[in-house]
PDB file of C-alpha atoms in Angstrom:
ATOM      1  CA  MET A   1     110.847 115.166  84.844  1.00 69.00           C
ATOM      2  CA  ALA A   2     114.580 114.619  85.363  1.00 81.00           C
ATOM      3  CA  VAL A   3     114.168 114.115  89.107  1.00 83.00           C
ATOM      4  CA  TYR A   4     111.258 111.761  88.503  1.00 82.00           C
ATOM      5  CA  ALA A   5     113.323 109.733  86.014  1.00 86.00           C
ATOM      6  CA  ALA A   6     116.271 109.582  88.423  1.00 89.00           C
ATOM      7  CA  ALA A   7     114.002 108.401  91.242  1.00 87.00           C
ATOM      8  CA  GLU A   8     112.483 105.727  89.022  1.00 85.00           C
ATOM      9  CA  GLY A   9     116.004 104.619  88.098  1.00 89.00           C
ATOM     10  CA  VAL A  10     116.984 104.245  91.750  1.00 89.00           C
ATOM     11  CA  ARG A  11     113.768 102.336  92.436  1.00 85.00           C
ATOM     12  CA  ALA A  12     114.513 100.004  89.497  1.00 88.00           C
ATOM     13  CA  GLU A  13     117.874  99.126  91.049  1.00 89.00           C
ATOM     14  CA  ASN A  14     116.007  97.375  93.894  1.00 85.00           C
ATOM     15  CA  ILE A  15     118.684  98.229  96.453  1.00 88.00           C
ATOM     16  CA  PRO A  16     117.936  96.528  99.797  1.00 92.00           C
ATOM     17  CA  GLY A  17     116.995  99.083 102.446  1.00 90.00           C
ATOM     18  CA  VAL A  18     116.447 101.908  99.946  1.00 89.00           C
ATOM     19  CA  ASP A  19     112.894 103.099  99.405  1.00 90.00           C
ATOM     20  CA  VAL A  20     112.009 105.845  96.939  1.00 91.00           C
ATOM     21  CA  THR A  21     108.953 108.063  97.211  1.00 91.00           C
ATOM     22  CA  VAL A  22     108.333 110.574  94.434  1.00 89.00           C
ATOM     23  CA  VAL A  23     106.347 113.522  95.764  1.00 88.00           C
ATOM     24  CA  HIS A  24     104.394 115.493  93.181  1.00 82.00           C
ATOM     25  CA  PRO A  25     103.824 118.771  95.002  1.00 80.00           C
ATOM     26  CA  GLY A  26     100.798 120.800  94.127  1.00 78.00           C
ATOM     27  CA  ARG A  27     100.008 124.214  95.480  1.00 78.00           C
ATOM     28  CA  ILE A  28     101.204 124.543  99.044  1.00 81.00           C
ATOM     29  CA  ARG A  29     101.127 127.864 100.819  1.00 79.00           C
ATOM     30  CA  SER A  30     104.757 128.935 101.268  1.00 79.00           C
ATOM     31  CA  GLU A  31     107.180 131.777 100.636  1.00 79.00           C
ATOM     32  CA  MET A  32     107.282 130.766  96.985  1.00 76.00           C
ATOM     33  CA  ASN A  33     103.672 131.739  96.450  1.00 73.00           C
ATOM     34  CA  GLU A  34     103.208 134.377  99.135  1.00 72.00           C
ATOM     35  CA  ARG A  35     102.277 136.928  96.480  1.00 74.00           C
ATOM     36  CA  VAL A  36      99.001 135.105  96.028  1.00 68.00           C
ATOM     37  CA  GLY A  37      97.068 137.328  98.390  1.00 62.00           C
ATOM     38  CA  ARG A  38      93.861 135.365  98.447  1.00 62.00           C
ATOM     39  CA  ARG A  39      93.268 131.747  99.236  1.00 60.00           C
ATOM     40  CA  THR A  40      93.316 129.897  95.950  1.00 67.00           C
ATOM     41  CA  ARG A  41      91.460 126.762  95.096  1.00 68.00           C
ATOM     42  CA  PHE A  42      93.265 123.510  95.885  1.00 69.00           C
ATOM     43  CA  MET A  43      96.037 125.257  97.843  1.00 77.00           C
ATOM     44  CA  ALA A  44      97.050 123.373 100.973  1.00 80.00           C
ATOM     45  CA  ASP A  45      98.327 125.097 104.070  1.00 82.00           C
ATOM     46  CA  THR A  46     102.003 124.472 104.785  1.00 85.00           C
ATOM     47  CA  VAL A  47     101.720 122.264 107.886  1.00 88.00           C
ATOM     48  CA  PRO A  48      99.114 119.822 106.500  1.00 86.00           C
ATOM     49  CA  GLY A  49     100.996 119.737 103.192  1.00 86.00           C
ATOM     50  CA  VAL A  50     104.286 118.820 104.850  1.00 88.00           C
ATOM     51  CA  ARG A  51     102.559 116.259 107.079  1.00 91.00           C
ATOM     52  CA  ALA A  52     101.076 114.603 103.996  1.00 90.00           C
ATOM     53  CA  MET A  53     104.531 114.414 102.393  1.00 90.00           C
ATOM     54  CA  VAL A  54     106.092 112.912 105.523  1.00 94.00           C
ATOM     55  CA  ALA A  55     103.226 110.414 105.860  1.00 94.00           C
ATOM     56  CA  ALA A  56     103.718 109.274 102.261  1.00 92.00           C
ATOM     57  CA  VAL A  57     107.426 108.685 102.835  1.00 92.00           C
ATOM     58  CA  GLN A  58     106.784 106.854 106.118  1.00 95.00           C
ATOM     59  CA  ARG A  59     104.225 104.617 104.396  1.00 94.00           C
ATOM     60  CA  ARG A  60     106.803 103.874 101.696  1.00 92.00           C
ATOM     61  CA  ARG A  61     104.476 104.971  98.940  1.00 91.00           C
ATOM     62  CA  VAL A  62     105.848 104.872  95.434  1.00 88.00           C
ATOM     63  CA  ARG A  63     104.399 108.287  94.596  1.00 86.00           C
ATOM     64  CA  ALA A  64     102.362 110.902  96.392  1.00 86.00           C
ATOM     65  CA  TYR A  65     100.375 113.880  95.143  1.00 83.00           C
ATOM     66  CA  VAL A  66     100.261 116.625  97.781  1.00 82.00           C
ATOM     67  CA  PRO A  67      97.638 117.929  98.196  1.00 77.00           C
ATOM     68  CA  ALA A  68      95.935 114.821  96.887  1.00 73.00           C
ATOM     69  CA  ARG A  69      92.938 116.610  95.410  1.00 68.00           C
ATOM     70  CA  PRO A  70      92.523 117.194  92.555  1.00 61.00           C
ATOM     71  CA  TRP A  71      95.926 115.903  91.416  1.00 61.00           C
ATOM     72  CA  ALA A  72      95.839 112.190  92.320  1.00 61.00           C
ATOM     73  CA  PRO A  73      92.822 111.328  90.126  1.00 65.00           C
ATOM     74  CA  VAL A  74      94.300 113.110  87.103  1.00 65.00           C
ATOM     75  CA  GLY A  75      97.838 111.793  87.601  1.00 64.00           C
ATOM     76  CA  LEU A  76      97.518 108.659  85.487  1.00 65.00           C
ATOM     77  CA  PRO A  77      95.774 110.248  82.491  1.00 72.00           C
ATOM     78  CA  VAL A  78      98.240 113.157  82.477  1.00 69.00           C
ATOM     79  CA  LYS A  79     101.145 110.709  82.572  1.00 69.00           C
ATOM     80  CA  ARG A  80      99.903 109.204  79.322  1.00 76.00           C
ATOM     81  CA  LEU A  81      99.762 112.549  77.481  1.00 75.00           C
ATOM     82  CA  PRO A  82     102.639 113.661  75.266  1.00 76.00           C
ATOM     83  CA  LEU A  83     104.993 116.149  76.926  1.00 67.00           C
ATOM     84  CA  SER A  84     103.970 118.837  74.453  1.00 72.00           C
ATOM     85  CA  ALA A  85     100.451 118.682  75.889  1.00 69.00           C
ATOM     86  CA  VAL A  86     101.482 119.144  79.523  1.00 61.00           C
ATOM     87  CA  ASN A  87     104.513 121.446  79.304  1.00 64.00           C
ATOM     88  CA  ARG A  88     103.869 125.116  79.801  1.00 58.00           C
ATOM     89  CA  PRO A  89     104.750 127.331  76.861  1.00 52.00           C
ATOM     90  CA  ALA A  90     107.943 129.316  77.438  1.00 48.00           C
TER      91      ALA A  90
END
């Protein structure tokens, strides 16, 4: 959330020539999750995932959910929930 808030702050400054894209990464196959031996639902392969991120930045999108499904449709409702409802228990 801190990075998101910082990005929104930079966007609010409206600095000429500065565009901000907030990427909400979902599950992308990488070294971080290599222990997941099987293909999990909604996990994007690395190359298509990175291409989607780059495309979002090049299109100057305000925010991007990568992979888009199923995260983009639930993004707005989740944003409206209290943090206690979306934070993982420690």
